[in-house]
Amino acid sequence: MARSQKHNRLTRFVKQTAALSACVLAVGVLFLTPDIHVTAKSNAEIQSEINTLNSKMSKITKEQTTLKNQIAGAKAQANDYSTQITNLSYEIDLIDEQITVIESMLKQYDELTAAQAAQIAELEVEIDKQQHVLDDMIRMSYEYGGAASSVEFIFSAENFTDLLSRIDLLSYHLSYNDKILENYNEALESLEKTKAEYEEAKVTMSQYKDEQEKLRADLAQKQASAASMREKVLANAETYEAELAKKQAYINELNDEVKRLAAMFAKEDTTTYTGTFKFPLPANVYRITSYYGTRKDPFTGKTASHTGYDFACAKGTEIYAADDGTVVIAKWNGSYGNCVTINHGGGIMSLYGHCSTINVVSGQKVKRGDVIATVGSTGRSTGNHLHFSVFKNGKLIDPAPYIGLK
């Protein structure tokens, strides 16, 4: 009996111990296992995040517009300064030519003045020589008459007739002397007058040269100032361009996030995809310029992937929603320019790129055939056309089967 009671107590102890171990193990598992909660985002939450990102991109796009205007303004200023520099260079060249001419004329005036001075010196020597010749002639006349002076020559006449002859002879010599000296003096005065005119002209030309050199220095200073300002505004333009590139990189990051969210949005069906699309353009107004797959890039000329169909048509042509759905993106979207993306449910989305105008907003419900935008050439585009793409479960696919082209 006692043995049986001991056995029963032992059995109960073992069971209690096992139960306690199980409880401890369970508690240990609770503490050791991380508490993981994965909550799928609703379309409303995704749309809210997309709207927030769109608002950020809209603000950055406005800032980019300001930067682009600043860049354009800076480059326009640089062009103005370049024009000023060119015009000033032209004026400086003209002044240099004038200074060269002035220096040549000053050299000629120096030569002419020197020549006049030499002629004056020669003429003065000639006058002096002529004066001696005339003096000798008169003296010889005196000596011929046996007189020592003109008075003695006259009053030593033998008779009245001889007196008159002597007076005529003396008058002739004196008159001839005066005439010769008068001619020489006139020539001397002419030479001196010309020399004075040359010297006066030389002074005037020297003053004009000084004025031109001062003007040239002023123009050179203005040119240097314009060149300095041009470098400054070009440096500003480079700063603006660097800031613009940073903002574009940020927009690209935000665009990638929007695409990621849009792919998530597409996976949660809120609309029933009908299985067929309405063609996104009116009939007979378009031509196909690029197909899905690969093509020669119109900008680089290299073979590149093309994610949809391009339909060339007139600017302003209406673009239709291919099917019922919810607008995910309705804004500028990188290389697509003005862009609309619609979630049609069933993992299917459609994209409409390079629009001129957008008629819908993000989150708006649209019906098949609604006019959602108009054709344009915004973004990375070479002309007015619609770029049409289709996503299936977040991946780009050939849109041809969806719009009746295959």
GROMACS .gro file of C-alpha atoms in nm:
model
  406
    1MET     CA    1   0.000   0.000   0.000
    2ALA     CA    2   0.281   0.241   0.097
    3ARG     CA    3   0.475   0.147  -0.217
    4SER     CA    4   0.168   0.223  -0.432
    5GLN     CA    5   0.129   0.567  -0.270
    6LYS     CA    6   0.498   0.650  -0.336
    7HIS     CA    7   0.457   0.548  -0.700
    8ASN     CA    8   0.153   0.770  -0.741
    9ARG     CA    9   0.333   1.068  -0.584
   10LEU     CA   10   0.632   1.010  -0.814
   11THR     CA   11   0.407   0.994  -1.118
   12ARG     CA   12   0.236   1.322  -1.024
   13PHE     CA   13   0.577   1.487  -0.969
   14VAL     CA   14   0.700   1.380  -1.311
   15LYS     CA   15   0.384   1.509  -1.479
   16GLN     CA   16   0.406   1.843  -1.294
   17THR     CA   17   0.773   1.874  -1.386
   18ALA     CA   18   0.695   1.805  -1.753
   19ALA     CA   19   0.416   2.060  -1.751
   20LEU     CA   20   0.637   2.317  -1.587
   21SER     CA   21   0.911   2.250  -1.845
   22ALA     CA   22   0.665   2.297  -2.126
   23CYS     CA   23   0.554   2.628  -1.978
   24VAL     CA   24   0.914   2.744  -1.938
   25LEU     CA   25   0.989   2.638  -2.296
   26ALA     CA   26   0.687   2.827  -2.423
   27VAL     CA   27   0.787   3.138  -2.232
   28GLY     CA   28   1.142   3.101  -2.367
   29VAL     CA   29   1.011   3.079  -2.720
   30LEU     CA   30   0.806   3.394  -2.664
   31PHE     CA   31   1.113   3.581  -2.547
   32LEU     CA   32   1.348   3.441  -2.810
   33THR     CA   33   1.121   3.481  -3.116
   34PRO     CA   34   1.111   3.841  -3.253
   35ASP     CA   35   0.773   4.004  -3.276
   36ILE     CA   36   0.740   4.057  -3.657
   37HIS     CA   37   0.434   4.239  -3.796
   38VAL     CA   38   0.411   4.288  -4.172
   39THR     CA   39   0.127   4.519  -4.259
   40ALA     CA   40   0.042   4.570  -4.625
   41LYS     CA   41  -0.021   4.932  -4.721
   42SER     CA   42  -0.364   5.019  -4.844
   43ASN     CA   43  -0.416   5.200  -5.172
   44ALA     CA   44  -0.517   5.507  -4.974
   45GLU     CA   45  -0.189   5.503  -4.782
   46ILE     CA   46   0.011   5.447  -5.099
   47GLN     CA   47  -0.178   5.728  -5.273
   48SER     CA   48  -0.113   5.958  -4.977
   49GLU     CA   49   0.261   5.886  -4.998
   50ILE     CA   50   0.258   5.942  -5.374
   51ASN     CA   51   0.073   6.272  -5.325
   52THR     CA   52   0.336   6.383  -5.070
   53LEU     CA   53   0.616   6.294  -5.311
   54ASN     CA   54   0.436   6.473  -5.594
   55SER     CA   55   0.407   6.785  -5.377
   56LYS     CA   56   0.779   6.771  -5.305
   57MET     CA   57   0.859   6.731  -5.673
   58SER     CA   58   0.623   7.015  -5.763
   59LYS     CA   59   0.806   7.243  -5.520
   60ILE     CA   60   1.147   7.132  -5.650
   61THR     CA   61   1.029   7.178  -6.010
   62LYS     CA   62   0.939   7.540  -5.928
   63GLU     CA   63   1.282   7.585  -5.772
   64GLN     CA   64   1.433   7.436  -6.088
   65THR     CA   65   1.237   7.685  -6.298
   66THR     CA   66   1.382   7.966  -6.088
   67LEU     CA   67   1.732   7.823  -6.132
   68LYS     CA   68   1.681   7.783  -6.507
   69ASN     CA   69   1.572   8.148  -6.527
   70GLN     CA   70   1.878   8.248  -6.326
   71ILE     CA   71   2.101   8.043  -6.556
   72ALA     CA   72   1.941   8.197  -6.864
   73GLY     CA   73   1.977   8.545  -6.711
   74ALA     CA   74   2.342   8.485  -6.620
   75LYS     CA   75   2.423   8.355  -6.968
   76ALA     CA   76   2.239   8.648  -7.126
   77GLN     CA   77   2.448   8.884  -6.910
   78ALA     CA   78   2.763   8.696  -7.013
   79ASN     CA   79   2.664   8.739  -7.378
   80ASP     CA   80   2.608   9.111  -7.320
   81TYR     CA   81   2.951   9.142  -7.161
   82SER     CA   82   3.102   8.944  -7.451
   83THR     CA   83   2.941   9.191  -7.691
   84GLN     CA   84   3.078   9.481  -7.488
   85ILE     CA   85   3.426   9.326  -7.491
   86THR     CA   86   3.409   9.275  -7.868
   87ASN     CA   87   3.290   9.633  -7.929
   88LEU     CA   88   3.556   9.774  -7.697
   89SER     CA   89   3.822   9.568  -7.876
   90TYR     CA   90   3.703   9.716  -8.205
   91GLU     CA   91   3.724  10.070  -8.063
   92ILE     CA   92   4.070  10.002  -7.915
   93ASP     CA   93   4.189   9.868  -8.251
   94LEU     CA   94   4.065  10.186  -8.423
   95ILE     CA   95   4.245  10.402  -8.167
   96ASP     CA   96   4.564  10.197  -8.212
   97GLU     CA   97   4.541  10.258  -8.586
   98GLN     CA   98   4.491  10.632  -8.527
   99ILE     CA   99   4.785  10.645  -8.287
  100THR     CA  100   5.000  10.468  -8.547
  101VAL     CA  101   4.898  10.728  -8.808
  102ILE     CA  102   4.961  11.014  -8.561
  103GLU     CA  103   5.308  10.879  -8.478
  104SER     CA  104   5.383  10.855  -8.851
  105MET     CA  105   5.266  11.214  -8.903
  106LEU     CA  106   5.470  11.338  -8.605
  107LYS     CA  107   5.775  11.171  -8.757
  108GLN     CA  108   5.702  11.343  -9.089
  109TYR     CA  109   5.660  11.680  -8.913
  110ASP     CA  110   5.995  11.626  -8.741
  111GLU     CA  111   6.155  11.558  -9.079
  112LEU     CA  112   5.980  11.856  -9.246
  113THR     CA  113   6.069  12.091  -8.960
  114ALA     CA  114   6.430  11.976  -8.974
  115ALA     CA  115   6.432  12.027  -9.353
  116GLN     CA  116   6.284  12.377  -9.313
  117ALA     CA  117   6.542  12.464  -9.049
  118ALA     CA  118   6.819  12.346  -9.283
  119GLN     CA  119   6.677  12.554  -9.571
  120ILE     CA  120   6.650  12.859  -9.344
  121ALA     CA  121   7.012  12.818  -9.237
  122GLU     CA  122   7.123  12.783  -9.600
  123LEU     CA  123   6.918  13.087  -9.703
  124GLU     CA  124   7.061  13.296  -9.422
  125VAL     CA  125   7.411  13.202  -9.539
  126GLU     CA  126   7.311  13.290  -9.896
  127ILE     CA  127   7.169  13.626  -9.787
  128ASP     CA  128   7.487  13.704  -9.599
  129LYS     CA  129   7.693  13.610  -9.903
  130GLN     CA  130   7.472  13.816 -10.133
  131GLN     CA  131   7.503  14.112  -9.900
  132HIS     CA  132   7.882  14.090  -9.927
  133VAL     CA  133   7.859  14.072 -10.310
  134LEU     CA  134   7.642  14.382 -10.324
  135ASP     CA  135   7.867  14.565 -10.085
  136ASP     CA  136   8.161  14.477 -10.306
  137MET     CA  137   7.977  14.605 -10.617
  138ILE     CA  138   7.904  14.938 -10.454
  139ARG     CA  139   8.259  14.964 -10.323
  140MET     CA  140   8.393  14.889 -10.672
  141SER     CA  141   8.172  15.167 -10.808
  142TYR     CA  142   8.324  15.407 -10.560
  143GLU     CA  143   8.674  15.295 -10.642
  144TYR     CA  144   8.601  15.323 -11.015
  145GLY     CA  145   8.518  15.688 -10.961
  146GLY     CA  146   8.818  15.740 -10.734
  147ALA     CA  147   8.594  15.803 -10.429
  148ALA     CA  148   8.606  15.660 -10.082
  149SER     CA  149   8.232  15.683 -10.009
  150SER     CA  150   7.899  15.725 -10.181
  151VAL     CA  151   7.891  16.093 -10.089
  152GLU     CA  152   8.240  16.153 -10.221
  153PHE     CA  153   8.147  15.945 -10.528
  154ILE     CA  154   7.854  16.174 -10.608
  155PHE     CA  155   8.014  16.509 -10.532
  156SER     CA  156   8.333  16.429 -10.716
  157ALA     CA  157   8.144  16.451 -11.046
  158GLU     CA  158   8.311  16.670 -11.305
  159ASN     CA  159   7.990  16.820 -11.431
  160PHE     CA  160   7.615  16.801 -11.395
  161THR     CA  161   7.581  16.525 -11.653
  162ASP     CA  162   7.846  16.323 -11.476
  163LEU     CA  163   7.661  16.387 -11.149
  164LEU     CA  164   7.338  16.247 -11.289
  165SER     CA  165   7.521  15.945 -11.427
  166ARG     CA  166   7.683  15.876 -11.093
  167ILE     CA  167   7.349  15.913 -10.911
  168ASP     CA  168   7.182  15.671 -11.160
  169LEU     CA  169   7.462  15.418 -11.118
  170LEU     CA  170   7.446  15.432 -10.740
  171SER     CA  171   7.064  15.418 -10.745
  172TYR     CA  172   7.077  15.115 -10.970
  173HIS     CA  173   7.315  14.927 -10.741
  174LEU     CA  174   7.112  15.018 -10.432
  175SER     CA  175   6.782  14.927 -10.599
  176TYR     CA  176   6.927  14.597 -10.720
  177ASN     CA  177   7.060  14.528 -10.372
  178ASP     CA  178   6.723  14.602 -10.215
  179LYS     CA  179   6.544  14.381 -10.469
  180ILE     CA  180   6.778  14.089 -10.413
  181LEU     CA  181   6.756  14.122 -10.034
  182GLU     CA  182   6.379  14.161 -10.051
  183ASN     CA  183   6.347  13.833 -10.246
  184TYR     CA  184   6.573  13.655 -10.002
  185ASN     CA  185   6.383  13.793  -9.705
  186GLU     CA  186   6.049  13.689  -9.853
  187ALA     CA  187   6.184  13.337  -9.905
  188LEU     CA  188   6.319  13.338  -9.549
  189GLU     CA  189   5.985  13.454  -9.406
  190SER     CA  190   5.804  13.185  -9.604
  191LEU     CA  191   6.038  12.917  -9.474
  192GLU     CA  192   6.007  13.038  -9.116
  193LYS     CA  193   5.630  13.060  -9.146
  194THR     CA  194   5.610  12.703  -9.283
  195LYS     CA  195   5.843  12.581  -9.009
  196ALA     CA  196   5.624  12.747  -8.746
  197GLU     CA  197   5.314  12.589  -8.898
  198TYR     CA  198   5.482  12.246  -8.886
  199GLU     CA  199   5.579  12.299  -8.524
  200GLU     CA  200   5.226  12.411  -8.435
  201ALA     CA  201   5.077  12.110  -8.614
  202LYS     CA  202   5.320  11.885  -8.433
  203VAL     CA  203   5.205  12.026  -8.097
  204THR     CA  204   4.840  11.974  -8.196
  205MET     CA  205   4.906  11.618  -8.311
  206SER     CA  206   5.097  11.541  -7.990
  207GLN     CA  207   4.803  11.665  -7.785
  208TYR     CA  208   4.563  11.455  -7.994
  209LYS     CA  209   4.789  11.153  -7.945
  210ASP     CA  210   4.780  11.208  -7.568
  211GLU     CA  211   4.399  11.227  -7.579
  212GLN     CA  212   4.375  10.908  -7.784
  213GLU     CA  213   4.611  10.723  -7.551
  214LYS     CA  214   4.405  10.832  -7.250
  215LEU     CA  215   4.088  10.720  -7.428
  216ARG     CA  216   4.252  10.387  -7.510
  217ALA     CA  217   4.349  10.338  -7.144
  218ASP     CA  218   3.988  10.411  -7.038
  219LEU     CA  219   3.852  10.163  -7.294
  220ALA     CA  220   4.103   9.898  -7.188
  221GLN     CA  221   3.993   9.944  -6.826
  222LYS     CA  222   3.627   9.909  -6.927
  223GLN     CA  223   3.715   9.597  -7.127
  224ALA     CA  224   3.896   9.443  -6.828
  225SER     CA  225   3.598   9.525  -6.605
  226ALA     CA  226   3.357   9.367  -6.855
  227ALA     CA  227   3.576   9.056  -6.877
  228SER     CA  228   3.581   9.032  -6.496
  229MET     CA  229   3.202   9.066  -6.476
  230ARG     CA  230   3.161   8.810  -6.753
  231GLU     CA  231   3.369   8.557  -6.558
  232LYS     CA  232   3.166   8.633  -6.246
  233VAL     CA  233   2.826   8.575  -6.409
  234LEU     CA  234   2.954   8.260  -6.581
  235ALA     CA  235   3.070   8.134  -6.241
  236ASN     CA  236   2.722   8.210  -6.108
  237ALA     CA  237   2.572   8.016  -6.398
  238GLU     CA  238   2.794   7.717  -6.316
  239THR     CA  239   2.681   7.735  -5.953
  240TYR     CA  240   2.316   7.746  -6.060
  241GLU     CA  241   2.371   7.455  -6.299
  242ALA     CA  242   2.532   7.247  -6.024
  243GLU     CA  243   2.238   7.322  -5.794
  244LEU     CA  244   1.997   7.239  -6.077
  245ALA     CA  245   2.171   6.903  -6.129
  246LYS     CA  246   2.141   6.826  -5.757
  247LYS     CA  247   1.771   6.903  -5.762
  248GLN     CA  248   1.725   6.691  -6.074
  249ALA     CA  249   1.903   6.402  -5.904
  250TYR     CA  250   1.668   6.440  -5.607
  251ILE     CA  251   1.367   6.451  -5.838
  252ASN     CA  252   1.491   6.132  -6.003
  253GLU     CA  253   1.511   5.967  -5.662
  254LEU     CA  254   1.158   6.082  -5.580
  255ASN     CA  255   1.039   5.959  -5.920
  256ASP     CA  256   1.190   5.617  -5.852
  257GLU     CA  257   1.008   5.609  -5.519
  258VAL     CA  258   0.680   5.708  -5.688
  259LYS     CA  259   0.730   5.428  -5.941
  260ARG     CA  260   0.799   5.182  -5.660
  261LEU     CA  261   0.485   5.292  -5.477
  262ALA     CA  262   0.286   5.288  -5.800
  263ALA     CA  263   0.393   4.927  -5.859
  264MET     CA  264   0.268   4.838  -5.510
  265PHE     CA  265  -0.050   5.030  -5.583
  266ALA     CA  266  -0.102   4.833  -5.900
  267LYS     CA  267  -0.083   4.503  -5.718
  268GLU     CA  268  -0.380   4.583  -5.498
  269ASP     CA  269  -0.682   4.561  -5.720
  270THR     CA  270  -0.941   4.829  -5.664
  271THR     CA  271  -1.071   4.829  -6.020
  272THR     CA  272  -1.167   4.536  -6.237
  273TYR     CA  273  -0.962   4.537  -6.556
  274THR     CA  274  -1.196   4.469  -6.849
  275GLY     CA  275  -0.934   4.278  -7.047
  276THR     CA  276  -0.922   4.517  -7.341
  277PHE     CA  277  -0.811   4.878  -7.388
  278LYS     CA  278  -0.963   5.159  -7.583
  279PHE     CA  279  -0.706   5.307  -7.823
  280PRO     CA  280  -0.571   5.619  -7.648
  281LEU     CA  281  -0.603   5.850  -7.952
  282PRO     CA  282  -0.874   5.940  -8.204
  283ALA     CA  283  -0.874   5.729  -8.521
  284ASN     CA  284  -0.673   5.832  -8.828
  285VAL     CA  285  -0.485   6.120  -8.662
  286TYR     CA  286  -0.158   5.945  -8.582
  287ARG     CA  287   0.124   5.740  -8.725
  288ILE     CA  288   0.349   5.497  -8.541
  289THR     CA  289   0.707   5.628  -8.521
  290SER     CA  290   0.856   5.384  -8.265
  291TYR     CA  291   0.767   5.035  -8.144
  292TYR     CA  292   0.822   4.850  -7.818
  293GLY     CA  293   1.162   4.682  -7.791
  294THR     CA  294   1.485   4.830  -7.926
  295ARG     CA  295   1.542   5.120  -8.163
  296LYS     CA  296   1.799   5.379  -8.265
  297ASP     CA  297   1.793   5.648  -7.997
  298PRO     CA  298   1.703   5.981  -8.168
  299PHE     CA  299   1.937   6.173  -7.935
  300THR     CA  300   2.245   5.949  -7.917
  301GLY     CA  301   2.208   5.752  -8.242
  302LYS     CA  302   2.284   5.432  -8.049
  303THR     CA  303   2.065   5.122  -8.016
  304ALA     CA  304   1.859   5.150  -7.699
  305SER     CA  305   1.557   4.995  -7.529
  306HIS     CA  306   1.219   5.154  -7.597
  307THR     CA  307   0.949   5.085  -7.337
  308GLY     CA  308   0.636   5.152  -7.540
  309TYR     CA  309   0.483   5.282  -7.863
  310ASP     CA  310   0.525   5.635  -8.000
  311PHE     CA  311   0.232   5.783  -8.194
  312ALA     CA  312   0.313   6.107  -8.379
  313CYS     CA  313   0.021   6.348  -8.413
  314ALA     CA  314  -0.067   6.714  -8.383
  315LYS     CA  315  -0.011   6.907  -8.063
  316GLY     CA  316  -0.331   6.935  -7.861
  317THR     CA  317  -0.481   6.606  -7.986
  318GLU     CA  318  -0.698   6.453  -7.713
  319ILE     CA  319  -0.559   6.155  -7.518
  320TYR     CA  320  -0.811   5.901  -7.382
  321ALA     CA  321  -0.798   5.683  -7.073
  322ALA     CA  322  -0.750   5.330  -7.209
  323ASP     CA  323  -0.984   5.186  -6.941
  324ASP     CA  324  -1.149   5.260  -6.608
  325GLY     CA  325  -0.905   5.320  -6.326
  326THR     CA  326  -0.743   5.548  -6.071
  327VAL     CA  327  -0.487   5.813  -6.166
  328VAL     CA  328  -0.159   5.736  -5.989
  329ILE     CA  329   0.066   6.002  -6.146
  330ALA     CA  330  -0.042   6.327  -6.312
  331LYS     CA  331   0.263   6.553  -6.330
  332TRP     CA  332   0.606   6.604  -6.476
  333ASN     CA  333   0.785   6.267  -6.471
  334GLY     CA  334   1.149   6.300  -6.579
  335SER     CA  335   1.216   6.212  -6.941
  336TYR     CA  336   0.844   6.146  -6.995
  337GLY     CA  337   0.774   6.516  -6.940
  338ASN     CA  338   0.413   6.580  -6.846
  339CYS     CA  339   0.288   6.230  -6.770
  340VAL     CA  340  -0.026   6.045  -6.661
  341THR     CA  341  -0.028   5.692  -6.515
  342ILE     CA  342  -0.352   5.502  -6.448
  343ASN     CA  343  -0.403   5.189  -6.236
  344HIS     CA  344  -0.668   4.969  -6.403
  345GLY     CA  345  -0.663   4.686  -6.147
  346GLY     CA  346  -0.554   4.330  -6.205
  347GLY     CA  347  -0.193   4.446  -6.190
  348ILE     CA  348  -0.237   4.648  -6.512
  349MET     CA  349  -0.132   5.012  -6.546
  350SER     CA  350  -0.105   5.244  -6.847
  351LEU     CA  351   0.131   5.539  -6.899
  352TYR     CA  352   0.084   5.841  -7.127
  353GLY     CA  353   0.401   6.051  -7.178
  354HIS     CA  354   0.515   6.387  -7.329
  355CYS     CA  355   0.172   6.547  -7.281
  356SER     CA  356   0.116   6.913  -7.356
  357THR     CA  357  -0.156   6.954  -7.091
  358ILE     CA  358  -0.287   6.727  -6.814
  359ASN     CA  359  -0.662   6.723  -6.737
  360VAL     CA  360  -0.663   6.495  -6.430
  361VAL     CA  361  -0.507   6.484  -6.084
  362SER     CA  362  -0.345   6.210  -5.881
  363GLY     CA  363  -0.605   5.991  -5.705
  364GLN     CA  364  -0.886   6.081  -5.947
  365LYS     CA  365  -1.115   5.807  -6.075
  366VAL     CA  366  -1.148   5.800  -6.454
  367LYS     CA  367  -1.367   5.615  -6.698
  368ARG     CA  368  -1.270   5.446  -7.020
  369GLY     CA  369  -1.248   5.711  -7.294
  370ASP     CA  370  -1.221   6.012  -7.061
  371VAL     CA  371  -0.995   6.287  -7.199
  372ILE     CA  372  -0.706   6.280  -6.953
  373ALA     CA  373  -0.449   6.494  -7.140
  374THR     CA  374  -0.346   6.638  -7.478
  375VAL     CA  375  -0.053   6.552  -7.705
  376GLY     CA  376   0.266   6.754  -7.674
  377SER     CA  377   0.645   6.732  -7.685
  378THR     CA  378   0.752   6.777  -7.322
  379GLY     CA  379   1.044   6.595  -7.162
  380ARG     CA  380   1.295   6.402  -7.371
  381SER     CA  381   1.116   6.440  -7.701
  382THR     CA  382   1.197   6.536  -8.060
  383GLY     CA  383   0.843   6.632  -8.164
  384ASN     CA  384   0.475   6.616  -8.081
  385HIS     CA  385   0.371   6.258  -8.003
  386LEU     CA  386   0.217   6.028  -7.742
  387HIS     CA  387   0.440   5.774  -7.572
  388PHE     CA  388   0.216   5.487  -7.452
  389SER     CA  389   0.336   5.214  -7.215
  390VAL     CA  390   0.171   4.928  -7.024
  391PHE     CA  391   0.281   4.782  -6.688
  392LYS     CA  392   0.183   4.435  -6.566
  393ASN     CA  393   0.253   4.368  -6.201
  394GLY     CA  394   0.498   4.656  -6.201
  395LYS     CA  395   0.692   4.549  -6.511
  396LEU     CA  396   0.684   4.715  -6.853
  397ILE     CA  397   0.542   4.492  -7.128
  398ASP     CA  398   0.458   4.521  -7.497
  399PRO     CA  399   0.138   4.733  -7.517
  400ALA     CA  400   0.052   4.616  -7.871
  401PRO     CA  401  -0.187   4.329  -7.769
  402TYR     CA  402  -0.377   4.561  -7.534
  403ILE     CA  403  -0.459   4.822  -7.801
  404GLY     CA  404  -0.529   4.591  -8.094
  405LEU     CA  405  -0.195   4.624  -8.277
  406LYS     CA  406  -0.122   4.248  -8.252
   0.00000   0.00000   0.00000
